[in-house]
CSV table of C-alpha atoms in Angstrom, one decimal:
chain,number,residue,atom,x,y,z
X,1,UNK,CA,-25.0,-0.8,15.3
X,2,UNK,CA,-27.8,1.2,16.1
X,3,UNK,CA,-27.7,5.2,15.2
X,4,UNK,CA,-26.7,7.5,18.1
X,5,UNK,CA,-30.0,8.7,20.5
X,6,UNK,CA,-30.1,12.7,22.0
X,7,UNK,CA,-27.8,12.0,24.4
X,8,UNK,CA,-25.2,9.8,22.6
X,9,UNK,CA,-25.1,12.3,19.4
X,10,UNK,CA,-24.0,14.5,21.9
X,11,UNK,CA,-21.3,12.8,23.8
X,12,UNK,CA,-20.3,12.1,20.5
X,13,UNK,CA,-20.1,15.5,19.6
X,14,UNK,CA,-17.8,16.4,22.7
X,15,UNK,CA,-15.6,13.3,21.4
X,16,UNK,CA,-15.3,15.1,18.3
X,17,UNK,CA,-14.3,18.4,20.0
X,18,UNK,CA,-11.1,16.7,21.2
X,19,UNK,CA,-10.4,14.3,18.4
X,20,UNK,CA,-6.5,14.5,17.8
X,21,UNK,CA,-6.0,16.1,21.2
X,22,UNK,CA,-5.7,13.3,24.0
X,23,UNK,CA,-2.8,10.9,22.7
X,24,UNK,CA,-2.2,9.0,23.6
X,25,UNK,CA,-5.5,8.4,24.9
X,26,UNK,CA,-8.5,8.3,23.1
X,27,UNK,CA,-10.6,10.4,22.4
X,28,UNK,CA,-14.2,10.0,24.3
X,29,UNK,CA,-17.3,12.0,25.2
X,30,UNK,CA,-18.9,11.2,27.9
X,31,UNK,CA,-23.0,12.6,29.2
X,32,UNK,CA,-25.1,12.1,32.3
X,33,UNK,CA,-28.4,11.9,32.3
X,34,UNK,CA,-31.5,12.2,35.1
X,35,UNK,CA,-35.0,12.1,34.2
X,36,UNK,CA,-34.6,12.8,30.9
X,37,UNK,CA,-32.0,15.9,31.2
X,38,UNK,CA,-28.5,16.3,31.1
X,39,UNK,CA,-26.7,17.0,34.4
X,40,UNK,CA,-23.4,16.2,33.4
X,41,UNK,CA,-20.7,16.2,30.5
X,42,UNK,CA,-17.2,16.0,29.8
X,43,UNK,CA,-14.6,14.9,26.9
X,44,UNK,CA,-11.0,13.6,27.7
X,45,UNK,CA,-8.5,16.5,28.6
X,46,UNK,CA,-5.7,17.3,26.6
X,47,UNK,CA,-3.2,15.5,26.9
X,48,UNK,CA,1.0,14.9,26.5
X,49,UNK,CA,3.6,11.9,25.3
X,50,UNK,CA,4.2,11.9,29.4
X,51,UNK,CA,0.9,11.8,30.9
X,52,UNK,CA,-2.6,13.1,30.3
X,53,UNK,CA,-5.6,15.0,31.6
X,54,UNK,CA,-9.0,13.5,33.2
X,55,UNK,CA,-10.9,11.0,31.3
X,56,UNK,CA,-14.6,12.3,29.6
X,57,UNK,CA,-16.5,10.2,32.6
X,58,UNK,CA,-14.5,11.9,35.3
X,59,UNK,CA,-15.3,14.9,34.1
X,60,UNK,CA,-19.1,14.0,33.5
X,61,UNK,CA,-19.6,13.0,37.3
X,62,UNK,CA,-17.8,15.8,38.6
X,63,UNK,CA,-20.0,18.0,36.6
X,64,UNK,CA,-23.2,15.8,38.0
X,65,UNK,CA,-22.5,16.0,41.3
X,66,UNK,CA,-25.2,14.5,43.6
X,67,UNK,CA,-27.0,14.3,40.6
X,68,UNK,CA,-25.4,11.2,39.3
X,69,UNK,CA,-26.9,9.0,41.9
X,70,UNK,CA,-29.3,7.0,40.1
X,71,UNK,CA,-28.3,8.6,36.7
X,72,UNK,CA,-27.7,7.1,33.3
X,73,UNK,CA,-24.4,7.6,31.4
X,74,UNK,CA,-24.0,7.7,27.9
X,75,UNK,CA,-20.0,7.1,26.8
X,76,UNK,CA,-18.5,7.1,23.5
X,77,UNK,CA,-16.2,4.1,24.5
X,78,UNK,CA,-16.5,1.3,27.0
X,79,UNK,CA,-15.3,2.7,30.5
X,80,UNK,CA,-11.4,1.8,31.7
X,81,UNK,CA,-10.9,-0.2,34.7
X,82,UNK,CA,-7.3,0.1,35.2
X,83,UNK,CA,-4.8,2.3,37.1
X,84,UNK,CA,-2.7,4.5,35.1
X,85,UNK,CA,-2.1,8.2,35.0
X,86,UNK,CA,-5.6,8.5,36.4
X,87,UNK,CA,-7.8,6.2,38.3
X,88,UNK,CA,-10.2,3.5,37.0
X,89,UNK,CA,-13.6,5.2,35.0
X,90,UNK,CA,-15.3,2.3,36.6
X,91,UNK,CA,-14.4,2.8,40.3
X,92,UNK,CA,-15.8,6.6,39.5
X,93,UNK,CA,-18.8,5.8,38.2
X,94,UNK,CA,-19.6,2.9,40.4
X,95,UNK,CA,-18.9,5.1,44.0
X,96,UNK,CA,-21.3,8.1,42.0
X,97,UNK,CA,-23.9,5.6,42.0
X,98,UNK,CA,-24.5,5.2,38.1
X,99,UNK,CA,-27.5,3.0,37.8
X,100,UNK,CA,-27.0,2.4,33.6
X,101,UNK,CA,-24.3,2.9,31.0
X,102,UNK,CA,-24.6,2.8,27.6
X,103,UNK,CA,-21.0,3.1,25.8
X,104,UNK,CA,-21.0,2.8,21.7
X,105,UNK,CA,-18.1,0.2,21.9
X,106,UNK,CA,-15.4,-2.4,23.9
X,107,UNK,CA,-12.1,-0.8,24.1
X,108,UNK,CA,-9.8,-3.5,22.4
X,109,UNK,CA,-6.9,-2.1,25.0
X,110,UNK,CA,-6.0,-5.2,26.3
X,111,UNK,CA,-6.3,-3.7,30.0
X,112,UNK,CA,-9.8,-3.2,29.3
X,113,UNK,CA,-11.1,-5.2,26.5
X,114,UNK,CA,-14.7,-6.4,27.9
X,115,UNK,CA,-13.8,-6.3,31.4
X,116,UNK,CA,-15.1,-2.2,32.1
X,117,UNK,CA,-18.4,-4.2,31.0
X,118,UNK,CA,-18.1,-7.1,33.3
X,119,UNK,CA,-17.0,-4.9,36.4
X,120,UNK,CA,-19.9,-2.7,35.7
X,121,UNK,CA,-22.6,-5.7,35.1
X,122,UNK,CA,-21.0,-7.2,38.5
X,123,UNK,CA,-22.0,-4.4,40.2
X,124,UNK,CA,-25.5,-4.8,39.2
X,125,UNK,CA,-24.8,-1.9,36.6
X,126,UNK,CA,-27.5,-1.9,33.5
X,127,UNK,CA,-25.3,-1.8,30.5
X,128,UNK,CA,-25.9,-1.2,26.7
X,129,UNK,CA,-23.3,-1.8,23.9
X,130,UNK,CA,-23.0,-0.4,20.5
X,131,UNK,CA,-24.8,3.1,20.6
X,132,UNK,CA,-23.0,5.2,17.7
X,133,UNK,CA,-20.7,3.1,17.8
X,134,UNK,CA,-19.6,3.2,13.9
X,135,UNK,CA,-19.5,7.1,14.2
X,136,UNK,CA,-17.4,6.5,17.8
X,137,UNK,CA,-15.2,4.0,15.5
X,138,UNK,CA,-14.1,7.0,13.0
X,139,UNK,CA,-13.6,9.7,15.6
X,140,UNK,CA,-11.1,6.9,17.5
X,141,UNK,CA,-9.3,5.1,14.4
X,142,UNK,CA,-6.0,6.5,15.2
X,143,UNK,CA,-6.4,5.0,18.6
X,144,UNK,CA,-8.2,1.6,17.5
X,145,UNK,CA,-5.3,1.1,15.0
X,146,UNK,CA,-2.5,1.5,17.1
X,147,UNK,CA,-4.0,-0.9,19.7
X,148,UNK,CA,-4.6,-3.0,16.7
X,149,UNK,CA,-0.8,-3.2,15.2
X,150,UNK,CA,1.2,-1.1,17.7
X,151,UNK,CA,1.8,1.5,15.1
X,152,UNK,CA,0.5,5.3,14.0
X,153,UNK,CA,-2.2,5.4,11.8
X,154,UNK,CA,-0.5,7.0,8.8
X,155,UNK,CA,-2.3,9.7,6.6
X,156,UNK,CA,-1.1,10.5,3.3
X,157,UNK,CA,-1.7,14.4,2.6
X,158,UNK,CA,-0.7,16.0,-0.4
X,159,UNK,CA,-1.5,19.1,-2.7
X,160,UNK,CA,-1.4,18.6,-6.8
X,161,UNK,CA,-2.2,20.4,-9.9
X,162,UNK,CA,-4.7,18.8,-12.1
X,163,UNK,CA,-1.8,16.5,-13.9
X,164,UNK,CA,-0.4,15.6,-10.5
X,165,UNK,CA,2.3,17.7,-10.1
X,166,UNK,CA,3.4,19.4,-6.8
X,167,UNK,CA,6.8,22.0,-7.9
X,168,UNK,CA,6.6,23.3,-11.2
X,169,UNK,CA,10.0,22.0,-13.3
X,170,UNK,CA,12.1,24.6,-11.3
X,171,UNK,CA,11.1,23.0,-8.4
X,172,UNK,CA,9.2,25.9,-7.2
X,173,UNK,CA,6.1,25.1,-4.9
X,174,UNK,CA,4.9,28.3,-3.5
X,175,UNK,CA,1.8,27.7,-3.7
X,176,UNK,CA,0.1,24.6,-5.7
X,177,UNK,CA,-2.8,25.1,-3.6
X,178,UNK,CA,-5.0,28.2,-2.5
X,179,UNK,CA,-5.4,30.4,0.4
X,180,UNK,CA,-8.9,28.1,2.0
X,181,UNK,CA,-6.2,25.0,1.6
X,182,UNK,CA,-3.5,26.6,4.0
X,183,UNK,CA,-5.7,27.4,6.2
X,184,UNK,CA,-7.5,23.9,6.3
X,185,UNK,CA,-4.0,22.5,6.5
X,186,UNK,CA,-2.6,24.2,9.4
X,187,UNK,CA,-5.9,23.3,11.6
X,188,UNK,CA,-5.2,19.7,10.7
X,189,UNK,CA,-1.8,20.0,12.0
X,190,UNK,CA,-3.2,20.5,15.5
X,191,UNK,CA,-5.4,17.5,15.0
X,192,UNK,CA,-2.2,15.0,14.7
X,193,UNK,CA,1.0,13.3,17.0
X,194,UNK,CA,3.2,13.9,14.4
X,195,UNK,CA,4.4,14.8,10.8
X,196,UNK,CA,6.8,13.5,8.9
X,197,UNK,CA,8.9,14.9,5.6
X,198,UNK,CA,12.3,13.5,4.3
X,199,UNK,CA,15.2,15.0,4.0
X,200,UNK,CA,14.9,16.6,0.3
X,201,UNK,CA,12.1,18.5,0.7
X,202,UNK,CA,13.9,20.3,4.2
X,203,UNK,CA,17.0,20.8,1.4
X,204,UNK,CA,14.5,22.3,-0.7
X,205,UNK,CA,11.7,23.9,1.0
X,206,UNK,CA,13.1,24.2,4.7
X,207,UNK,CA,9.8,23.9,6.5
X,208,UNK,CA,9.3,24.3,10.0
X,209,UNK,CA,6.2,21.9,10.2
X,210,UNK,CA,4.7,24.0,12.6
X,211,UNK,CA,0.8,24.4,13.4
X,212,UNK,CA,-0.5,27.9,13.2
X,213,UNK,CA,-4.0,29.3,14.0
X,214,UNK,CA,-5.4,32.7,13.5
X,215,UNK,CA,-5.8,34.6,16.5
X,216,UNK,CA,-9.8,35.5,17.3
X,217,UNK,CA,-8.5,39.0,18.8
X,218,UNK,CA,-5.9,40.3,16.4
X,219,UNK,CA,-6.6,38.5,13.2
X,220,UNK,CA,-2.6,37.5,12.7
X,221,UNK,CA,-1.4,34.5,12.6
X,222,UNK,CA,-0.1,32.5,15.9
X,223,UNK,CA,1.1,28.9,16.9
X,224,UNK,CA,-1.8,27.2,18.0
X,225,UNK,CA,-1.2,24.9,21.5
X,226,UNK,CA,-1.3,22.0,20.1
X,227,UNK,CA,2.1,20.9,18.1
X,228,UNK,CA,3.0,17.9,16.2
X,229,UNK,CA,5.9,16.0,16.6
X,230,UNK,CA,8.3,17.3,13.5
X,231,UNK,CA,10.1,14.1,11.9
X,232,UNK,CA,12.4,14.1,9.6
X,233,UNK,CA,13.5,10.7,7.6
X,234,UNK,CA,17.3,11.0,6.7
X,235,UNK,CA,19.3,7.9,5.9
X,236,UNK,CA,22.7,9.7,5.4
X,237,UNK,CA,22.9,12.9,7.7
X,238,UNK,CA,21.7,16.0,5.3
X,239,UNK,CA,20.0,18.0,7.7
X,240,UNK,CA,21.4,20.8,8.1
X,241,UNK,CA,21.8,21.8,12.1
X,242,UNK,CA,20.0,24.7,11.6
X,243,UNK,CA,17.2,23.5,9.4
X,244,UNK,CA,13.9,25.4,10.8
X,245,UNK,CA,12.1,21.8,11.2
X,246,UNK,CA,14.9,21.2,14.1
X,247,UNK,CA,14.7,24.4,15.6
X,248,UNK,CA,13.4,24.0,19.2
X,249,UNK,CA,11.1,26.0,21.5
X,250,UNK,CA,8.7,26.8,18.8
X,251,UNK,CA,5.3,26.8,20.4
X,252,UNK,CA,7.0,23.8,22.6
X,253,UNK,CA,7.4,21.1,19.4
X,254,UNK,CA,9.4,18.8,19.2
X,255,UNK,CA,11.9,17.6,16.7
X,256,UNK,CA,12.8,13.7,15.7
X,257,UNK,CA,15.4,13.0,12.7
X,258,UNK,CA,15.2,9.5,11.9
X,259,UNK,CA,18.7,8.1,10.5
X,260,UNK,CA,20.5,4.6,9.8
X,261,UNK,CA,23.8,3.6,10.9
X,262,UNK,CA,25.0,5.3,7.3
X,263,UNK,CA,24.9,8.9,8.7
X,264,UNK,CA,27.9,10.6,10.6
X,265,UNK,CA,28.4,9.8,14.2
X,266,UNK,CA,29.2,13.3,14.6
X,267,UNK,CA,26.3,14.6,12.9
X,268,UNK,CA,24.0,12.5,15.2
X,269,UNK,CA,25.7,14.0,18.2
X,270,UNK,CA,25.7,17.2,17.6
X,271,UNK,CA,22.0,17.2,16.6
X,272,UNK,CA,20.9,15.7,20.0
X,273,UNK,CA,22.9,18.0,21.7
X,274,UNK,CA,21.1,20.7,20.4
X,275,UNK,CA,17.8,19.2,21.4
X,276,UNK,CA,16.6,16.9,18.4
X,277,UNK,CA,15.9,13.7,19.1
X,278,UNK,CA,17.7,11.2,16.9
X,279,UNK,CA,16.7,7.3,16.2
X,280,UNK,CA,19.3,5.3,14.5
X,281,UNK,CA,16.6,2.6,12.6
X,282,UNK,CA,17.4,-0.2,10.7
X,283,UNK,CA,18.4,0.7,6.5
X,284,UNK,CA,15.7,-1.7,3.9
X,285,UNK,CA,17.2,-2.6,0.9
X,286,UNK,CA,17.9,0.8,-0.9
X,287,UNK,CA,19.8,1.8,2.2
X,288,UNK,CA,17.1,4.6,3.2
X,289,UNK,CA,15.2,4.2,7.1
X,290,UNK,CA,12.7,1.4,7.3
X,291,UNK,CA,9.5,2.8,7.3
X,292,UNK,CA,7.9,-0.2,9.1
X,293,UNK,CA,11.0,0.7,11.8
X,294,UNK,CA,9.8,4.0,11.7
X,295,UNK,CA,6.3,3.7,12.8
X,296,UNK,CA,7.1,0.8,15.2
X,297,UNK,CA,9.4,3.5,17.1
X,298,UNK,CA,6.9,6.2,16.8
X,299,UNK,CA,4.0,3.9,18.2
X,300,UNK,CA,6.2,2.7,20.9
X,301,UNK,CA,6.6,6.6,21.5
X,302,UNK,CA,2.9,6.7,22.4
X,303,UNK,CA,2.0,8.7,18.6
X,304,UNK,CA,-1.3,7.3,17.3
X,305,UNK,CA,-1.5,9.4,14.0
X,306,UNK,CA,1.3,10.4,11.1
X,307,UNK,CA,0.7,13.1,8.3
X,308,UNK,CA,3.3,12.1,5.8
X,309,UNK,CA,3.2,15.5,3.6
X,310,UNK,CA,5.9,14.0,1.5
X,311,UNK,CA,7.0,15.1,-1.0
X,312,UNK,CA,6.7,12.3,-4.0
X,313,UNK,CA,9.5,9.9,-2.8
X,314,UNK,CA,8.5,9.8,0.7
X,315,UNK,CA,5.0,9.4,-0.4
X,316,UNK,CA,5.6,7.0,-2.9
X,317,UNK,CA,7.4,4.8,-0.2
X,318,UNK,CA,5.0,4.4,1.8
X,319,UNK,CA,2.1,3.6,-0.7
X,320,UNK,CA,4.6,0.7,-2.4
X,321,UNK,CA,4.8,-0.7,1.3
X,322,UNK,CA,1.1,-0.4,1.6
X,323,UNK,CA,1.5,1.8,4.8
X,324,UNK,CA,-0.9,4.0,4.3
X,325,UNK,CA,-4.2,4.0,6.3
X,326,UNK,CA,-5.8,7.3,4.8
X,327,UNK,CA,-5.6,9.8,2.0
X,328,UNK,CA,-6.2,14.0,2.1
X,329,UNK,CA,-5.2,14.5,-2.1
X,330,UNK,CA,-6.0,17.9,-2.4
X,331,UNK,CA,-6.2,19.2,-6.5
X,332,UNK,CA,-6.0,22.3,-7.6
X,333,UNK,CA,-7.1,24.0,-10.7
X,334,UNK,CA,-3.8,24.4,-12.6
X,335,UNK,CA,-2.1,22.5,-15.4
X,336,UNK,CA,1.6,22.6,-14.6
X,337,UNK,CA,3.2,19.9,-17.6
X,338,UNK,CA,6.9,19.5,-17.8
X,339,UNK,CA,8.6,15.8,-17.8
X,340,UNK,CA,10.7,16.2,-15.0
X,341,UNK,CA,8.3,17.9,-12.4
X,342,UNK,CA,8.0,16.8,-9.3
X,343,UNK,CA,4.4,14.4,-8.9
X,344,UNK,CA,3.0,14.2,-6.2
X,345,UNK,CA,3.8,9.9,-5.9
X,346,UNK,CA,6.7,8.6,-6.9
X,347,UNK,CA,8.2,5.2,-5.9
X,348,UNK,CA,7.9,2.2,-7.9
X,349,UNK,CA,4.6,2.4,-8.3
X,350,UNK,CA,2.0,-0.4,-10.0
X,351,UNK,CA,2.9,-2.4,-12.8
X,352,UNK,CA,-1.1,-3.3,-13.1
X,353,UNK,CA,-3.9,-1.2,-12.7
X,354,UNK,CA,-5.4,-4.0,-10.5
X,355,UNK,CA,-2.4,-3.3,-8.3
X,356,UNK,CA,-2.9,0.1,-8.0
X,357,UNK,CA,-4.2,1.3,-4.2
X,358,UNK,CA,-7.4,1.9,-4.4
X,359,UNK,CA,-9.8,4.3,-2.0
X,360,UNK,CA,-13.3,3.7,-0.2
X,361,UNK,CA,-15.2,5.5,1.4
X,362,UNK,CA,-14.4,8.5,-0.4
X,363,UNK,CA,-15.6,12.4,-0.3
X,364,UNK,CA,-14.8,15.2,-2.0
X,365,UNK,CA,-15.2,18.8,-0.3
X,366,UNK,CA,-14.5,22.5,-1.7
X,367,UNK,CA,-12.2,24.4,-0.5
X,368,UNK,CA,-12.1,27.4,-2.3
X,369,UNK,CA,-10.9,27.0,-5.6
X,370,UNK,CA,-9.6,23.6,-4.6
X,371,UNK,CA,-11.0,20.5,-4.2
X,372,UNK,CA,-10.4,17.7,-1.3
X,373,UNK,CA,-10.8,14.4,-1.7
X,374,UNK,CA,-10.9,12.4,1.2
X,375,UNK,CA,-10.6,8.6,1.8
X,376,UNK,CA,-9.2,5.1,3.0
X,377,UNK,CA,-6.7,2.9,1.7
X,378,UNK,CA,-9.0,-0.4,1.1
X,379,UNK,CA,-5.2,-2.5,1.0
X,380,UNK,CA,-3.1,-0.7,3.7
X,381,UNK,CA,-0.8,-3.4,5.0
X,382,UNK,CA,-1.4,-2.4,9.2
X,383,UNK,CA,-5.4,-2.5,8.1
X,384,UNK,CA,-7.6,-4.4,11.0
């Protein structure tokens, strides 16, 4: 893997811009280049559950023009060559009369998978593989791992006091974490498909989930464009039908409670008359939804990444089934004690420390008075 050149760093850069935007797409960067300046740029358009904007080459040779006859292209991901809510990358950059491509990786979508390459080499297209392509890898591992296993790639994000707790013994929440940490957390809210909670911690905390963004002209807070899909995981029908996670037309999110066949027939009906959207998924042994149901729906549902923001059982869930692909533990400076508070993992837990899920590639970033720490689940289950 060689590190990224001028022109790569920067369709990697216009990747990044859009990273968390495109699902279900990926997200790629793409640059055009003629005698040694760029001509040409683009990144994947926004894009819905339904359908999706131009790809980052489109855009690139649109931007050319005549220009790209002859050119070079630089691409964060290998080119598609297939038909779908937009027309093959290939066919575009073939017709503008691309001479060379370099692209930092093969798509493993089985549509693609090597053959972009081969069309483009069969054209007598000069073609260079693995530019950036570790640094293209992390921008895309949402995508790469649901073309990998089907399934959303599953973040765990929680906020703790120094002794790991998240509600004092009251259960009071408001706030473990400071101002910097709100603000960091509702900007990663735009970045993701969807978030999930369960059912206690609407009973407790009725959330509405929502992304919000500070307006550049009047300072207030507004929902940003982007929103996540709000999920809720309820075995037994407790939402109530006019929790504030269900509530629809808010900045245009959607709502998904996830059930089993143990909840009210009644209740499901009159929630998905109202608008939610309601999956009946098979129960696991305790009776409460199958998590490995859950993400097989949502991946099926075109949703590449899941912010679980808990609280403990949820999270604790889903590190016992080793379901977890990455971790945002964010700790704040507070002791908070008390036996019974809430922690911020619960579940069963490890009975060894050498069972215990352990993180790599780990970083730790201020935010405020609060620290972040950052990294990946060495063990996740769904892991490629």
């Amino acid at each position: 893997m060689s590190r990224p050149g001028e022109f790569m760093a920067r369709a990697l850069a216009l990747a990044r811009e859009v990273q968390g935007r495109t699902s279900p797409k990926p997200a790629v960067g793409a640059v055009v280049v003629k005698d040694g300046r760029v001509v040409g740029e683009g990144a994947t358009e926004p894009a819905t559950f339904i359908g999706g904007g131009r790809h980052g080459e489109v855009l690139a040779l649109e931007a050319a023009g005549d220009a790209a006859r002859g050119a070079s292209a630089y691409v964060t991901l290998e080119p598609c060559c297939h038909s779908g809510h937009t027309p093959p990358c290939t066919d575009a950059m073939l017709a503008a009369g691309i001479r060379e491509v370099h692209f930092s990786h093969i798509d493993p979508d089985e549509r693609v998978t090597g053959r972009g390459r081969a069309q483009l080499e069969a054209a007598g297209v000069a073609v260079t593989v693995g530019e950036g392509e570790a640094e293209a890898r992390r921008i895309n591992e949402a995508y790469l791992r649901h073309r990998a296993t089907g399934r959303p790639f599953v973040i765990a994000k929680f906020a703790a006091s120094l002794d790991g707790k998240i509600a004092a013994t009251s259960g009071d929440s408001r706030w473990v974490s400071g101002p910097q940490t709100l603000v960091w957390s509702q900007q990663l809210r735009t970045r993701i498909d969807a978030i999930a909670v369960g059912v206690s911690t609407v009973l407790i905390d009725n959330p509405q989930l929502t992304a919000r963004v500070e307006d550049p002209a009047s300072g207030e807070q507004r929902l940003a464009d982007h929103q996540p899909l709000r999920v809720v995981l309820d075995s037994r029908g407790r939402t109530p039908r006019d929790a504030n996670v269900l509530g629809c037309g808010q900045g245009g999110s959607a709502a998904l409670v996830a059930t089993t066949e143990s909840s009210s027939p009644d209740w499901r009906a009159e929630l998905a008359a109202a608008g939610t959207g309601v999956a009946v998924l098979p129960a696991d042994a305790a009776g409460h939804v199958s998590l490995p149901a859950l993400l097989d729906n949502l991946g099926r549902a075109g949703v590449l990444t899941l912010l679980v923001e808990g609280g403990g059982v949820l999270h604790g869930s889903f590190f016992d089934e080793r379901l977890v692909d990455k971790v945002h533990a964010v700790v704040a400076p507070m002791i908070i004690g008390g036996r019974g508070a809430p922690v911020a993992v619960a579940g069963r837990g490890s009975a060894r420390m050498a069972d215990a899920v352990r993180l790599r590639e780990t970083t730790v970033e201020q935010l405020g008075d609060d620290l972040l720490v950052t990294g990946y689940a060495s063990d996740a289950a769904s892991a490629s």
